[in-house]
Amino acid sequence: MERPRVLSGVQPTGSLHLGNWLGAIRNWTALQENHETFFCVVDLHAITTPHDPKRLAENTLSTAALYVACGIDPSKCTIFVQSHISAHSELCWLLNCVTPLNWLERMIQFKEKSIKQGENVSVGLLDYPVLMASDILLYDADFVPVGEDQKQHLELARDIAQQRINARFGSNKENNILKVPKPLILKMGSRIMSLSDGQRKMSKSDENESSRINLLDPPELVRKKIKRAKTDPHMGLEFGNPERPEAENLLGIYAILTNKTQDLAQKECSEMGWGKFKPLLTDATISALEPIQEKYKKLRENPEDLYLILNKGKNKAEETAQNTLYRVRKALGFLSP
Ligand code: AQP
């Protein structure tokens, strides 16, 4: 029986952090067992905000290595780099020409990121969701695991596929040029917040390095960052108190990293002050990151293995992507070469 297909990716915009792992990559490791999975490093997305060309290739390689170090198994999944498959850019152009501008102008992420950038906002940032739609639609994905922040973008991909391509260019009987994907909303760890503000999400682009724990942070740095993490004046850690976003976030991270239910973690920490809780969280974080860091180090010592994984992934991805691109080109009436 065919397994449902899933596609996801992370931008190589910097060091991956706890949010990327707990909110995305950790869920992928479960999906790879009973889905056909495509995981890409979305490097074309990484240049939609100002980037350093000297860092892009290294960040791309390190992101791919972290996928594998976090348990993404190349024998079960297709792991590849987005820009190695030119069909992403090509489909993006075709979809651009049928997507209304006002659909993009109302995207929340565009509004938020463009405010941060002032005058420097690129067309690429506005177009980010169409490129994301191309990523998803090229692989005929049945499901896309999305955090709350990406729900709106997936909705757009569905509208483009359904209303702008299938309904307009599909034949009456068979208006299925593109598969319309469904969101896979994953609850656990779906939003990890900043260490310096429990109401903002942990993010690679936050200028404050202490606001996040990177997966490659050495133990001493993890210790320092958690020590500095914002707290509140209350005694005892708890979930569900809207006035205590930091407690919600840090206790939540602790529960996930120690594989405890929220109830159990809350019971354990309900009488604890921050001074006692923070070392617990630190130890849990360091132990969770240790095996990832070890595996990452080995992978980077043998870059050939990593290149082989990415090359194999490219070949597999290319085949699927070209098939979809062909269908869209044909439906839009292009002359075959
Ligand atoms: N804080 C987070 N909590 C839970 N999930 C998160 N993700 C990112 N931050 C958190 C999830 O990671 C996947 C890939 O994210 P991305 O790097 O492609 O883009 P992003 O969401 O914009 O992540 P950042 O860290 O905030 O990057 P920058 O600062 O470069 O924009 C997604 O599934 C996302 O939900």
Coordinates of C-alpha atoms and ligand atoms in Angstrom, one line a residue:
M1 CA 0.0 0.0 0.0
E2 CA 1.3 3.5 -0.8
R3 CA 2.3 5.5 2.2
P4 CA 1.0 9.1 2.5
R5 CA 3.7 11.5 1.4
V6 CA 5.0 14.3 3.6
L7 CA 7.3 17.2 2.8
S8 CA 9.0 19.7 5.1
G9 CA 12.1 21.8 5.5
V10 CA 14.1 24.3 7.5
Q11 CA 15.9 27.4 6.2
P12 CA 19.6 27.5 6.6
T13 CA 19.5 31.0 8.0
G14 CA 21.8 30.2 11.0
S15 CA 22.3 27.7 13.7
L16 CA 19.3 25.4 14.3
H17 CA 17.8 25.8 17.7
L18 CA 15.5 24.0 20.2
G19 CA 12.4 25.4 18.5
N20 CA 13.4 24.0 15.1
W21 CA 14.1 20.6 16.7
L22 CA 11.2 20.2 19.1
G23 CA 8.7 22.0 16.8
A24 CA 9.7 20.4 13.5
I25 CA 12.6 17.9 13.1
R26 CA 11.7 15.8 16.1
N27 CA 8.3 15.2 14.6
W28 CA 9.8 14.2 11.3
T29 CA 11.6 11.3 12.9
A30 CA 8.2 9.8 13.9
L31 CA 6.8 10.5 10.4
Q32 CA 9.6 8.7 8.6
E33 CA 8.4 5.4 10.0
N34 CA 5.1 5.3 8.2
H35 CA 5.1 8.0 5.6
E36 CA 7.1 8.6 2.4
T37 CA 9.1 11.6 3.5
F38 CA 10.9 14.4 1.7
F39 CA 13.0 16.7 3.9
C40 CA 14.8 19.6 2.2
V41 CA 17.1 22.4 3.3
V42 CA 15.3 25.4 1.9
D43 CA 18.3 27.5 0.9
L44 CA 16.3 29.6 -1.6
H45 CA 14.2 30.8 1.2
A46 CA 17.2 31.7 3.2
I47 CA 18.0 34.6 0.8
T48 CA 14.6 36.3 1.1
T49 CA 16.1 38.3 4.0
P50 CA 19.6 39.8 3.8
H51 CA 22.2 37.0 4.0
D52 CA 25.9 36.4 4.1
P53 CA 27.1 34.6 1.0
K54 CA 30.2 33.3 2.8
R55 CA 27.9 31.5 5.3
L56 CA 25.2 30.1 3.0
A57 CA 26.9 26.9 1.8
E58 CA 28.2 26.1 5.3
N59 CA 24.8 26.7 6.9
T60 CA 23.2 24.5 4.3
L61 CA 25.6 21.6 5.0
S62 CA 25.3 22.0 8.7
T63 CA 21.5 22.0 8.6
A64 CA 21.5 18.8 6.5
A65 CA 24.0 17.3 9.0
L66 CA 21.8 18.2 11.9
Y67 CA 18.8 16.6 10.2
V68 CA 20.7 13.3 10.2
A69 CA 22.2 13.9 13.7
C70 CA 18.6 14.4 15.0
G71 CA 17.6 11.1 13.7
I72 CA 16.4 11.7 10.2
D73 CA 17.4 8.4 8.5
P74 CA 18.6 8.8 4.9
S75 CA 17.7 5.2 4.2
K76 CA 14.0 6.0 5.0
C77 CA 13.8 9.6 3.8
T78 CA 14.7 11.8 0.8
I79 CA 17.0 14.5 2.2
F80 CA 18.0 17.2 -0.3
V81 CA 18.9 20.8 -0.9
Q82 CA 16.1 22.9 -2.4
S83 CA 18.3 24.9 -4.8
H84 CA 19.8 21.7 -6.3
I85 CA 16.4 21.1 -7.9
S86 CA 15.8 23.9 -10.4
A87 CA 12.1 23.0 -10.6
H88 CA 11.4 24.8 -7.4
S89 CA 12.3 28.2 -9.0
E90 CA 10.6 27.3 -12.2
L91 CA 7.3 26.2 -10.7
C92 CA 7.5 29.3 -8.4
W93 CA 7.5 31.5 -11.6
L94 CA 4.5 29.7 -13.1
L95 CA 2.6 30.0 -9.8
N96 CA 3.6 33.7 -9.4
C97 CA 1.8 34.4 -12.6
V98 CA -1.6 33.1 -11.4
T99 CA -1.4 34.2 -7.7
P100 CA -3.2 37.5 -6.9
L101 CA -0.8 40.1 -5.3
N102 CA -3.3 40.8 -2.5
W103 CA -3.1 37.2 -1.3
L104 CA 0.5 37.7 -0.5
E105 CA 0.2 41.2 0.9
R106 CA -2.0 39.8 3.7
M107 CA 0.4 37.2 4.9
I108 CA 1.2 37.8 8.6
Q109 CA 4.8 36.6 8.4
F110 CA 5.4 39.1 5.5
K111 CA 3.9 41.9 7.5
E112 CA 6.0 41.1 10.6
K113 CA 9.3 40.5 8.8
S114 CA 8.9 43.5 6.5
I115 CA 8.3 45.8 9.5
K116 CA 11.7 44.6 10.9
Q117 CA 13.5 45.3 7.6
G118 CA 12.1 48.8 6.8
E119 CA 13.2 50.0 3.4
N120 CA 15.1 46.9 2.5
V121 CA 12.2 44.5 1.9
S122 CA 12.8 42.3 -1.1
V123 CA 10.3 41.0 -3.7
G124 CA 11.6 37.6 -2.6
L125 CA 10.2 38.1 1.0
L126 CA 6.8 38.9 -0.4
D127 CA 7.0 35.9 -2.7
Y128 CA 8.2 33.5 0.0
P129 CA 4.8 31.8 0.3
V130 CA 4.6 31.1 -3.4
L131 CA 8.1 29.5 -3.3
M132 CA 6.9 27.5 -0.3
A133 CA 3.8 26.4 -2.3
S134 CA 6.1 25.3 -5.1
D135 CA 8.2 23.2 -2.6
I136 CA 5.1 21.4 -1.4
L137 CA 3.2 21.0 -4.6
L138 CA 6.1 19.7 -6.6
Y139 CA 6.2 16.6 -4.5
D140 CA 2.5 15.8 -4.5
A141 CA 2.6 16.0 -0.7
D142 CA -0.5 14.6 1.1
F143 CA 0.5 16.2 4.3
V144 CA 2.7 19.1 5.4
P145 CA 3.6 19.2 9.1
V146 CA 3.2 22.9 10.1
G147 CA 3.5 24.9 13.2
E148 CA 0.9 27.6 14.0
D149 CA 3.2 30.2 12.3
Q150 CA 3.1 28.4 8.9
K151 CA -0.6 27.5 8.8
Q152 CA -1.5 30.6 6.7
H153 CA 1.2 29.7 4.2
L154 CA -0.1 26.2 3.7
E155 CA -3.6 27.5 3.3
L156 CA -2.3 29.7 0.5
A157 CA -0.6 26.7 -1.2
R158 CA -3.9 24.9 -1.1
D159 CA -5.7 27.8 -2.6
I160 CA -3.2 28.2 -5.4
A161 CA -3.3 24.5 -6.2
Q162 CA -7.1 24.2 -6.1
Q163 CA -8.4 27.6 -7.3
R164 CA -5.7 28.9 -9.5
I165 CA -4.3 25.8 -11.2
N166 CA -6.7 22.8 -10.9
A167 CA -10.0 24.7 -11.3
R168 CA -8.7 27.0 -14.1
F169 CA -6.5 24.7 -16.2
G170 CA -7.7 21.2 -15.4
S171 CA -10.0 19.5 -17.7
N172 CA -13.6 19.2 -16.5
K173 CA -13.4 15.6 -15.6
E174 CA -9.9 15.6 -14.3
N175 CA -9.0 18.9 -12.6
N176 CA -6.2 17.3 -10.6
I177 CA -3.0 18.8 -12.0
L178 CA -1.7 19.5 -8.5
K179 CA -2.4 17.5 -5.4
V180 CA -4.0 19.7 -2.7
P181 CA -2.0 19.0 0.5
K182 CA -3.5 18.9 4.1
P183 CA -1.9 20.4 7.2
L184 CA -0.6 18.1 9.8
I185 CA -0.8 20.2 13.0
L186 CA 1.5 18.7 15.6
K187 CA 0.7 19.7 19.1
M188 CA 3.7 18.6 21.2
G189 CA 6.4 21.3 21.2
S190 CA 4.5 23.2 18.5
R191 CA 5.8 26.6 19.7
I192 CA 9.0 27.0 21.7
M193 CA 9.4 30.6 22.9
S194 CA 12.4 32.8 23.4
L195 CA 14.4 32.5 26.6
S196 CA 14.4 36.3 27.0
D197 CA 10.7 36.8 26.3
G198 CA 8.1 34.0 26.8
Q199 CA 5.7 35.7 24.4
R200 CA 8.0 35.8 21.4
K201 CA 8.9 32.6 19.5
M202 CA 12.5 31.3 19.7
S203 CA 14.0 32.4 16.4
K204 CA 17.3 32.1 14.5
S205 CA 17.1 35.7 13.4
D206 CA 16.6 37.2 17.0
E207 CA 19.6 39.5 17.5
N208 CA 19.9 38.4 21.1
E209 CA 22.0 35.2 21.0
S210 CA 20.9 34.4 24.6
S211 CA 17.3 34.2 23.5
R212 CA 17.8 30.7 22.0
I213 CA 19.5 27.4 22.7
N214 CA 21.3 26.2 19.5
L215 CA 21.5 22.5 19.0
L216 CA 25.3 22.9 18.8
D217 CA 25.8 25.0 21.9
P218 CA 28.4 23.5 24.2
P219 CA 27.2 22.6 27.7
E220 CA 28.8 25.6 29.3
L221 CA 26.9 27.9 27.0
V222 CA 23.6 26.1 27.6
R223 CA 24.2 26.6 31.3
K224 CA 24.9 30.3 30.9
K225 CA 21.9 30.9 28.7
I226 CA 19.4 29.1 31.0
K227 CA 20.9 30.9 34.0
R228 CA 20.1 34.2 32.2
A229 CA 16.7 33.1 31.0
K230 CA 13.8 35.4 32.0
T231 CA 11.8 34.3 35.0
D232 CA 9.0 35.8 37.1
P233 CA 8.7 36.5 40.9
H234 CA 6.4 33.5 41.5
M235 CA 7.3 30.3 43.4
G236 CA 6.6 26.9 41.7
L237 CA 6.4 26.1 38.0
E238 CA 3.0 25.7 36.4
F239 CA 1.2 25.4 33.1
G240 CA -1.9 27.3 32.1
N241 CA -1.3 30.7 33.8
P242 CA -1.5 33.4 31.1
E243 CA 0.5 35.7 33.3
R244 CA 3.4 33.3 33.4
P245 CA 4.6 32.7 29.8
E246 CA 8.1 32.0 30.9
A247 CA 7.0 29.2 33.3
E248 CA 4.8 27.8 30.5
N249 CA 7.6 27.7 28.1
L250 CA 10.5 26.5 30.2
L251 CA 8.4 23.8 32.0
G252 CA 7.1 22.8 28.6
I253 CA 10.7 22.4 27.3
Y254 CA 11.6 20.4 30.4
A255 CA 8.6 18.1 29.9
I256 CA 9.5 17.3 26.3
L257 CA 13.2 16.8 26.9
T258 CA 12.6 14.5 29.8
N259 CA 9.8 12.6 28.0
K260 CA 7.4 13.4 30.8
T261 CA 3.7 14.3 30.5
Q262 CA 2.9 17.9 31.3
D263 CA 1.0 16.7 34.4
L264 CA 4.0 14.8 35.7
A265 CA 6.5 17.6 35.0
Q266 CA 4.1 20.1 36.7
K267 CA 3.8 17.9 39.8
E268 CA 7.5 17.5 40.1
C269 CA 8.2 21.2 39.8
S270 CA 5.1 22.8 41.5
E271 CA 6.9 23.6 44.7
M272 CA 10.2 24.5 43.2
G273 CA 11.7 28.0 42.9
W274 CA 13.5 29.0 39.8
G275 CA 16.8 28.5 41.5
K276 CA 16.1 24.8 41.8
F277 CA 14.3 24.4 38.5
K278 CA 16.9 26.0 36.2
P279 CA 19.7 23.4 37.0
L280 CA 17.2 20.6 36.3
L281 CA 16.3 22.1 33.0
T282 CA 20.0 22.7 32.2
D283 CA 20.9 19.1 32.8
A284 CA 18.0 17.8 30.8
T285 CA 18.9 20.1 27.9
I286 CA 22.6 19.1 28.0
S287 CA 21.8 15.4 28.0
A288 CA 19.3 15.7 25.2
L289 CA 21.8 17.6 23.0
E290 CA 24.8 15.4 23.7
P291 CA 24.0 12.5 21.3
I292 CA 23.0 15.0 18.6
Q293 CA 26.3 16.9 18.9
E294 CA 28.3 13.7 18.9
K295 CA 26.6 12.4 15.8
Y296 CA 26.9 15.8 14.1
K297 CA 30.7 15.9 14.8
K298 CA 31.2 12.5 13.2
L299 CA 29.2 13.5 10.2
R300 CA 31.2 16.6 9.7
E301 CA 34.4 14.7 10.0
N302 CA 33.4 12.6 7.0
P303 CA 31.8 15.1 4.6
E304 CA 31.8 12.5 1.8
D305 CA 29.0 10.6 3.5
L306 CA 26.9 13.7 3.7
Y307 CA 27.5 14.6 0.1
L308 CA 26.4 11.1 -0.9
I309 CA 23.2 11.5 1.1
L310 CA 22.4 14.8 -0.5
N311 CA 23.3 13.5 -4.0
K312 CA 21.0 10.5 -3.6
G313 CA 18.3 12.8 -2.3
K314 CA 18.7 15.1 -5.2
N315 CA 18.3 12.3 -7.8
K316 CA 15.1 11.0 -6.1
A317 CA 13.6 14.5 -5.6
E318 CA 14.5 15.6 -9.2
E319 CA 12.5 12.7 -10.7
T320 CA 9.3 13.5 -8.7
A321 CA 9.7 17.3 -9.2
Q322 CA 10.2 17.1 -12.9
N323 CA 7.0 15.0 -13.3
T324 CA 4.9 17.6 -11.6
L325 CA 6.5 20.5 -13.4
Y326 CA 5.8 18.7 -16.7
R327 CA 2.1 18.4 -15.8
V328 CA 1.8 22.1 -14.9
R329 CA 3.8 23.2 -18.1
K330 CA 1.5 21.1 -20.2
A331 CA -1.7 22.4 -18.5
L332 CA -0.5 26.0 -19.0
G333 CA 0.1 25.3 -22.7
F334 CA 3.8 25.6 -23.0
L335 CA 5.6 24.2 -26.1
S336 CA 7.5 21.1 -25.3
P337 CA 11.3 21.4 -25.9
Ligands
AQP1 N1 10.3 28.6 18.1 C1 9.8 27.6 17.4 N2 9.0 26.7 18.0 C2 8.5 25.7 17.3 N3 8.8 25.5 16.0 C3 9.6 26.3 15.4 N4 10.1 26.4 14.1 C4 10.9 27.5 14.0 N5 10.9 28.2 15.2 C5 10.1 27.5 16.1 C6 9.7 25.5 13.1 O1 10.9 25.1 12.4 C7 10.6 24.8 11.0 C8 11.6 25.5 10.2 O2 11.6 26.9 10.5 P1 12.5 27.8 9.5 O3 13.9 28.0 10.0 O4 12.3 27.4 8.1 O5 11.7 29.2 9.6 P2 11.2 30.0 10.8 O6 9.9 29.4 11.3 O7 11.1 31.4 10.4 O8 12.3 29.7 11.9 P3 13.2 30.8 12.6 O9 14.1 30.2 13.6 O10 12.3 31.9 13.2 O11 14.1 31.4 11.4 P4 14.3 32.8 10.9 O12 14.6 33.6 12.2 O13 15.4 32.7 10.0 O14 13.0 33.3 10.3 C9 9.2 25.3 10.8 O15 8.4 24.1 10.8 C10 8.8 26.1 12.0 O16 7.5 26.0 12.4

